Each structure stands twice: as structure tokens, then as C-alpha cells.
Amino acid sequence: MYLNNIFSDPVRLERLSDISQSAWLPLLEGLVQYTIPLTLIAFVLGLILAVLTALARISTVKILQWIARVYVSIIRGTPLLVQLFILFYGLPTIGVVIDPFPAAILGFSLNVGAYASEVIRASILSIPKGQWEAADTIGMTYVQSLRRVILPQAARVSIPPLSNTFISLVKDTSLASLILVTEMFRIAQQIAATNYEFLLLYGQAALIYWVVCFLLSIGQGRLEHRFDRYVSR
Amino acid sequence: MISIRNLHKKFGDLEVLKGIDVDVQKGQAIVVIGPSGSGKTTFLRCLNILEVPTAGSVTIDDQTADFSKPFSKRQITAFRKQSAMVFQHYNLFPHMTALENVMEGPIIVQKKDKAAARKKAEAILTKVGLSDKMDYYPFQLSGGQQQRVGIARALALEPKVMLFDEPTSALDPELVGEVLQVMKDLASEGMTMVVVTHEMRFAKGVADEVLFMDGGKIVERGKPEDIFNNPKEERTQQFLNLIEKTDVI
Ligand SMILES: Nc1ncnc2c1ncn2[C@@H]1O[C@H](COP(=O)(O)OP(=O)(O)O)[C@@H](O)[C@H]1O
Ligand SMILES: [Mg+2]
């Protein structure tokens, strides 16, 4: 019935087309202004946090291991949306007020940090012990061994799972709409609220997410290829 | 050059080295033989402090590491500089080319000038017969070539002592010769070497002394011709019979 209506009603079709066309620009603005920066900043900060957490987990210092475990356990054991709500709506009740965008950065960074730390830990542990020893025997310090020998090899192993984390993050940033960050999905919601064309606007947003993720998966392939230059295939 | 006194190493309750005393003069090549599990690898690793001995002392040149006293990581690193290790499984850095593997120590650890380090690395690789393989990644090289890169990487550090842990035992038989040749050349240039190997020809031709290890102790030591032709200890005889029969590593 409804479908019939759309395609037999030229006025409605025209209206949909107009709404759709005028929505692209604001949606892309939301993408460029918030979705992409949020993704990139949170991913970079998250990765730094993840490496530190992974190193703490594999260190021999009990207290560091323990802190890392608790952190990862809390983040993995609670919903991302709940974490964001605690940061943005919860903390102000004890006097800690954070703006939407920094709150989102904080939430997503903590999240990436915990998940990626498990990936990085596993990758570091997958590097044969002989590599540490070879680094030792040429006189490298712990930090030199990590930077020059272990992490570059661990990076290769980590690329596929970290790419998944990255692509998930792009989509998860839509949750930031619920703490008032005017990223792409919030813009879609705002436009739809004025004209009630929910399917159209959410569909447009979905299409943009999909294109971005598709491009990223191409980038992932290229990156993997570059890192594979030193392994036989 | 090297003087090892009463060296002990335990892993938990397992005592792997039970008091080793060895002296090596400058320019000597010592070959260590012995059955699997007798502690040969652990012995070498203790000299490079890849394993920390539980007791005893090691002196290399003018530096002494006394393991009955506490010591810092920095002291270990400083002591380690005097020797360089060649591993059974090469342990090359797979993400670096042959040349980069060899330059890594001089540039990153010794902070040498890049251009000079490169020149030197090229010279060393040429010396081990790999002048045409410098830009190859380890996976593109044969086992024998990889091990020669391993030797070059160790040489680039300009160690006073070279330690070899069964450097040819992971190699196909036809590739063993090229690696032994490089080691022979080193010995004849006067490099001080401690070599764990069961290559009899190498031991006979190159070693100044052969040590037979069993059960964490040095059971017998002597000139290669004495050890191989008239071993005094029964365990040495048994072991030599075994490797002659099966020709295993
Ligand atoms: N890191 C370690 N932890 C526990 N036991 C070890 C370790 N390394 C070696 N061992 C034990 O020490 C003994 C001697 O080993 P190793 O030095 O490798 O002998 P070899 O090189 O003569 O075959 C073996 O019984 C081995 O299982
Ligand atoms: Mg061994």
C-alpha cells in the first residue's frame, strides 16, 4: 500500500528528492566536522593507550598488570553507550562537566584502548622469543627492542584485527549523537525531526557510513600488502 | 681473554650448570660438544648473560661479572657488549633486509654514523660472501645465507668474543660448508670464539681445545686430536661413538 503510494504519487516523490538533495551537504558536514575527527583522534589516542596497556599486561610488575586488567575488564564488561552516558550525564552530578565532543573523545579512546590492547598484547606475544634475544644480544635496551624489533613485527600481525576495530569505531561514533555531538547521525536525526522522512535520512546516513567503511577496507588491504613485503607468501 | 669460574645456573630446582671453569686465551677457538640437554646452550647464553647465572663469575678481557653480587640491567648491557652471539635458528630480524640487520646494532645501539655504518656493514657482508644479497629480506635467503647474515650482524658489533650455538645444525647438509668456511676464516684472523658444534671436521681443523660437557659439567677437555682419538672418559667415548654412528648434530 505504502510503496504503491510513493511511486504513484509524483508530488511525494518530488518532495523526497528535494529533501534528499538538500540533506547531503549537512550530512557530509557532520561527517567531516565530527565523525571523522572523532574517529581519528579517538583511534590514535586509543592506540597509544592500548600499547601502554598491553605493555603493562606483559610486564613483570604486578601492580601494572593489575591496573591494566581492571581497566580492560571494566571497559569490556560495560556497554559503550553506558560509558558515554556516565562521562557526559553522570560526571556533572559530581561537578565534573565535560563538553560533548571531548567527552566522546574520552569515551571512545578508553574503549579502543581496552579492546586494541588485547590485540596488541596477543601480537607482541606472537613474536618469537628469539627476536627479543637477538635484540638483547646486539645490546638493545628494552625500549629499543620494542621500537625497532618487536612492535614493527607485531604491527603486521595486528593490522587485520585493528582494522576491524577502526571500522567498528567509525560506526560506533553514531552513538555520540546521544551525548549531543552533532556528528553525521545526529544531523540526520535533526533533519528527519523536521520532515518525518526517517527512512530516507537514516538511509542516506547509512549509505555514507557504508561508503566510508568500504574505502577503509580497501585501505586495509593496501596496508596489509605493504607490511607483507618481508614475509613469504 | 675469557675466564669463567665456578659457573652455576639453576632453572627453579633444575641445576643445569654445576660449576664450570674455563679459560680461553685471546685468539683461541674453543669447541664445546656434548649430548642434548647437557647445558651447552645455557653455558653460552650465560656468557652473553641472556641467562643470568646463579653463581660464579665470568671475566671477558678486563671486565668481570660476579654473579654472587647484585647487578643492574645497565651493567648487564655493558658486559654484553664484549661478546656477540650467533644463534642456531639465526634469529634474524625478518622485517629488515640483510644490510639493515647488520647495520642495526652499530646505528641504533652504538650510535655510529649512518654512512660509515653502512659502508662497514657492506664490507662485512661482502666478507661473508653476500655482496649480492644485501637488499634481500631473510625469507628470500637460504638457511646458509641467513646464518652468514647472522654472523655478519654479530661481527658488526666488533665483539671481542664470538659465541656460536650450533650454527649449522638447522642447515641442510649442503649448506653447512659455507657457514663453517666463514667461521674458519674468522678463527684464522684471530677472533676469539666459543663454538658449540658437533662438526668434527671443524673441531679438528680449527679448535685449540675441545670441551666435552655432560650433565652440566665439563667431563673432559683437551686438544681435538686427543679428545677425538683417545678420549679418557667413558662418557666421552660413548658420546663420540654415538655421533660417529648416526652423524647427528
Ligand atoms: N629457560 C629454561 N627454563 C627451564 N629449563 C631450561 C631452560 N633452558 C634450558 N633448560 C633446561 O636446561 C637443560 C640444558 O639445556 P640446554 O642448555 O639447552 O642444553 P643443550 O644446549 O646442551 O642441549 C635442559 O634440561 C633444558 O630442558
Ligand atoms: Mg643447545
Short mmCIF file of C-alpha atoms in Angstrom, two decimals, chain A:
data_model
loop_
_atom_site.label_atom_id
_atom_site.label_comp_id
_atom_site.label_asym_id
_atom_site.label_seq_id
_atom_site.Cartn_x
_atom_site.Cartn_y
_atom_site.Cartn_z
CA MET A 1 0.00 0.00 0.00
CA TYR A 2 2.60 2.47 1.22
CA LEU A 3 5.06 1.54 -1.55
CA ASN A 4 2.31 1.89 -4.09
CA ASN A 5 1.60 5.31 -2.77
CA ILE A 6 5.15 6.59 -3.17
CA PHE A 7 5.66 5.55 -6.72
CA SER A 8 2.25 6.57 -7.91
CA ASP A 9 2.46 9.95 -6.25
CA PRO A 10 4.68 12.35 -8.19
CA VAL A 11 4.33 15.11 -5.62
CA ARG A 12 5.65 12.95 -2.83
CA LEU A 13 8.46 11.67 -5.00
CA GLU A 14 9.47 15.21 -5.78
CA ARG A 15 9.39 16.11 -2.09
CA LEU A 16 11.60 13.13 -1.21
CA SER A 17 14.05 14.05 -3.91
CA ASP A 18 14.25 17.65 -2.66
CA ILE A 19 14.74 16.62 0.95
CA SER A 20 17.35 14.11 -0.03
CA GLN A 21 19.31 16.57 -2.13
CA SER A 22 19.36 19.28 0.48
CA ALA A 23 20.38 16.75 3.16
CA TRP A 24 23.63 15.60 1.57
CA LEU A 25 25.56 18.73 2.42
CA PRO A 26 24.70 18.90 6.14
CA LEU A 27 25.25 15.15 6.48
CA LEU A 28 28.70 15.40 4.88
CA GLU A 29 29.46 18.38 7.10
CA GLY A 30 28.65 16.26 10.12
CA LEU A 31 30.90 13.57 8.71
CA VAL A 32 33.83 15.88 8.12
CA GLN A 33 33.41 18.06 11.20
CA TYR A 34 32.74 15.43 13.81
CA THR A 35 32.51 11.81 12.68
CA ILE A 36 35.92 11.68 11.02
CA PRO A 37 37.84 13.78 13.58
CA LEU A 38 36.23 11.84 16.41
CA THR A 39 37.20 8.56 14.80
CA LEU A 40 40.78 9.59 14.04
CA ILE A 41 41.57 11.27 17.33
CA ALA A 42 39.98 8.52 19.40
CA PHE A 43 41.76 5.86 17.40
CA VAL A 44 45.19 7.42 17.75
CA LEU A 45 44.77 8.13 21.47
CA GLY A 46 43.24 4.69 21.91
CA LEU A 47 46.17 3.00 20.19
CA ILE A 48 48.68 4.78 22.40
CA LEU A 49 46.69 3.74 25.43
CA ALA A 50 46.42 0.22 24.02
CA VAL A 51 50.18 -0.17 23.57
CA LEU A 52 50.80 1.08 27.11
CA THR A 53 48.13 -1.23 28.47
CA ALA A 54 49.49 -4.20 26.55
CA LEU A 55 53.00 -3.49 27.86
CA ALA A 56 51.64 -3.20 31.38
CA ARG A 57 49.89 -6.55 30.95
CA ILE A 58 53.07 -8.32 29.84
CA SER A 59 55.35 -6.53 32.28
CA THR A 60 56.62 -8.32 35.35
CA VAL A 61 55.42 -5.55 37.66
CA LYS A 62 52.36 -6.94 39.44
CA ILE A 63 50.70 -3.60 40.13
CA LEU A 64 50.90 -2.57 36.47
CA GLN A 65 49.46 -5.89 35.35
CA TRP A 66 46.67 -5.46 37.80
CA ILE A 67 45.77 -1.90 36.75
CA ALA A 68 45.71 -2.98 33.10
CA ARG A 69 43.50 -5.97 33.84
CA VAL A 70 40.96 -3.96 35.80
CA TYR A 71 40.81 -1.27 33.12
CA VAL A 72 40.28 -3.76 30.30
CA SER A 73 37.75 -5.70 32.32
CA ILE A 74 35.66 -2.62 33.15
CA ILE A 75 35.60 -1.32 29.59
CA ARG A 76 34.86 -4.69 28.03
CA GLY A 77 32.28 -5.57 30.65
CA THR A 78 30.10 -2.48 30.26
CA PRO A 79 28.17 -1.12 27.27
CA LEU A 80 29.80 1.67 25.32
CA LEU A 81 26.60 3.71 25.49
CA VAL A 82 26.55 3.42 29.28
CA GLN A 83 30.18 4.58 29.42
CA LEU A 84 29.36 7.60 27.29
CA PHE A 85 26.35 8.43 29.46
CA ILE A 86 28.43 8.18 32.62
CA LEU A 87 31.03 10.55 31.18
CA PHE A 88 28.57 13.09 29.82
CA TYR A 89 25.49 12.90 32.02
CA GLY A 90 26.89 11.19 35.09
CA LEU A 91 30.07 13.09 35.91
CA PRO A 92 28.39 16.54 36.03
CA THR A 93 26.45 15.37 39.11
CA ILE A 94 29.78 15.27 40.96
CA GLY A 95 30.87 18.55 39.45
CA VAL A 96 32.88 17.24 36.51
CA VAL A 97 31.44 18.78 33.38
CA ILE A 98 32.84 17.77 30.01
CA ASP A 99 31.65 19.13 26.67
CA PRO A 100 30.08 16.66 24.24
CA PHE A 101 33.00 16.36 21.84
CA PRO A 102 35.77 15.87 24.46
CA ALA A 103 33.50 13.51 26.37
CA ALA A 104 33.05 11.46 23.21
CA ILE A 105 36.80 11.51 22.51
CA LEU A 106 37.46 10.32 26.04
CA GLY A 107 34.84 7.57 25.89
CA PHE A 108 35.87 6.21 22.52
CA SER A 109 39.60 6.41 23.31
CA LEU A 110 39.12 4.43 26.51
CA ASN A 111 37.12 1.93 24.55
CA VAL A 112 39.60 1.49 21.72
CA GLY A 113 42.40 1.37 24.29
CA ALA A 114 40.91 -1.60 26.05
CA TYR A 115 39.92 -3.64 23.01
CA ALA A 116 43.05 -2.89 21.00
CA SER A 117 45.28 -3.67 23.98
CA GLU A 118 44.19 -7.29 23.82
CA VAL A 119 45.02 -7.41 20.11
CA ILE A 120 48.40 -5.79 20.64
CA ARG A 121 49.22 -7.98 23.60
CA ALA A 122 48.49 -11.10 21.58
CA SER A 123 50.56 -9.76 18.67
CA ILE A 124 53.53 -8.99 20.89
CA LEU A 125 53.32 -12.44 22.46
CA SER A 126 53.20 -14.00 19.00
CA ILE A 127 56.68 -12.68 18.16
CA PRO A 128 59.19 -15.49 18.79
CA LYS A 129 61.34 -15.21 21.91
CA GLY A 130 64.42 -15.41 19.67
CA GLN A 131 63.66 -11.89 18.42
CA TRP A 132 63.92 -10.46 21.94
CA GLU A 133 67.15 -12.38 22.42
CA ALA A 134 68.64 -11.22 19.15
CA ALA A 135 67.80 -7.66 20.17
CA ASP A 136 69.33 -8.29 23.59
CA THR A 137 72.49 -9.74 22.20
CA ILE A 138 73.15 -6.78 19.94
CA GLY A 139 72.87 -4.66 23.06
CA MET A 140 69.45 -3.10 22.70
CA THR A 141 67.60 -1.75 25.71
CA TYR A 142 64.02 -2.80 26.39
CA VAL A 143 62.64 0.29 24.68
CA GLN A 144 64.92 -0.13 21.65
CA SER A 145 63.92 -3.78 21.32
CA LEU A 146 60.27 -2.83 21.37
CA ARG A 147 60.55 0.06 19.00
CA ARG A 148 62.90 -1.45 16.45
CA VAL A 149 62.23 -5.18 16.58
CA ILE A 150 59.06 -6.26 18.36
CA LEU A 151 56.43 -3.61 17.62
CA PRO A 152 57.16 -3.38 13.87
CA GLN A 153 56.57 -7.12 13.61
CA ALA A 154 53.61 -7.04 15.97
CA ALA A 155 52.11 -4.25 13.85
CA ARG A 156 51.94 -6.54 10.85
CA VAL A 157 50.09 -9.18 12.83
CA SER A 158 47.77 -6.55 14.32
CA ILE A 159 46.63 -4.90 11.12
CA PRO A 160 43.62 -7.09 10.32
CA PRO A 161 42.12 -7.06 13.83
CA LEU A 162 42.93 -3.37 14.37
CA SER A 163 41.31 -2.54 11.05
CA ASN A 164 38.17 -4.17 12.36
CA THR A 165 38.42 -2.05 15.49
CA PHE A 166 38.84 1.05 13.35
CA ILE A 167 35.89 0.27 11.11
CA SER A 168 33.72 -0.52 14.12
CA LEU A 169 34.76 2.79 15.62
CA VAL A 170 33.58 4.72 12.56
CA LYS A 171 30.12 3.24 13.02
CA ASP A 172 30.14 3.45 16.81
CA THR A 173 30.68 7.21 16.67
CA SER A 174 26.99 7.40 15.79
CA LEU A 175 26.37 6.74 19.48
CA ALA A 176 27.92 10.14 20.18
CA SER A 177 24.67 11.60 18.83
CA LEU A 178 23.13 10.55 22.14
CA ILE A 179 25.52 12.78 24.07
CA LEU A 180 24.73 15.69 21.78
CA VAL A 181 27.72 15.59 19.44
CA THR A 182 26.44 16.88 16.12
CA GLU A 183 28.10 14.15 14.11
CA MET A 184 26.53 12.78 10.98
CA PHE A 185 23.84 10.65 12.52
CA ARG A 186 22.67 13.42 14.84
CA ILE A 187 22.30 15.68 11.82
CA ALA A 188 20.23 13.00 10.13
CA GLN A 189 18.05 12.83 13.23
CA GLN A 190 17.69 16.60 13.33
CA ILE A 191 16.66 16.85 9.69
CA ALA A 192 14.28 13.93 9.99
CA ALA A 193 12.67 15.53 13.01
CA THR A 194 11.54 18.43 10.84
CA ASN A 195 10.05 16.43 7.98
CA TYR A 196 9.44 12.92 9.38
CA GLU A 197 11.22 11.24 6.46
CA PHE A 198 13.08 8.89 8.80
CA LEU A 199 13.67 6.10 6.32
CA LEU A 200 15.15 8.47 3.77
CA LEU A 201 17.52 10.30 6.10
CA TYR A 202 18.67 7.30 8.08
CA GLY A 203 19.11 5.52 4.78
CA GLN A 204 21.29 8.33 3.47
CA ALA A 205 23.38 8.27 6.62
CA ALA A 206 23.71 4.50 6.35
CA LEU A 207 24.88 4.84 2.75
CA ILE A 208 27.59 7.32 3.74
CA TYR A 209 28.80 5.07 6.58
CA TRP A 210 28.94 2.19 4.17
CA VAL A 211 30.97 4.10 1.58
CA VAL A 212 33.43 5.26 4.25
CA CYS A 213 33.85 1.73 5.60
CA PHE A 214 34.22 0.34 2.11
CA LEU A 215 37.03 2.80 1.36
CA LEU A 216 38.67 1.90 4.65
CA SER A 217 38.62 -1.79 3.86
CA ILE A 218 40.43 -1.01 0.60
CA GLY A 219 42.99 0.94 2.61
CA GLN A 220 43.35 -2.03 4.94
CA GLY A 221 44.17 -4.30 2.01
CA ARG A 222 46.88 -1.95 0.80
CA LEU A 223 48.39 -1.61 4.25
CA GLU A 224 48.48 -5.38 4.70
CA HIS A 225 50.15 -5.72 1.37
CA ARG A 226 52.82 -3.20 2.29
CA PHE A 227 53.62 -4.94 5.55
CA ASP A 228 53.70 -8.33 3.85
CA ARG A 229 56.73 -7.42 1.79
CA TYR A 230 59.04 -9.17 4.20
CA VAL A 231 57.17 -12.45 4.56
CA SER A 232 56.98 -15.23 2.05
CA ARG A 233 53.54 -15.87 0.70
#
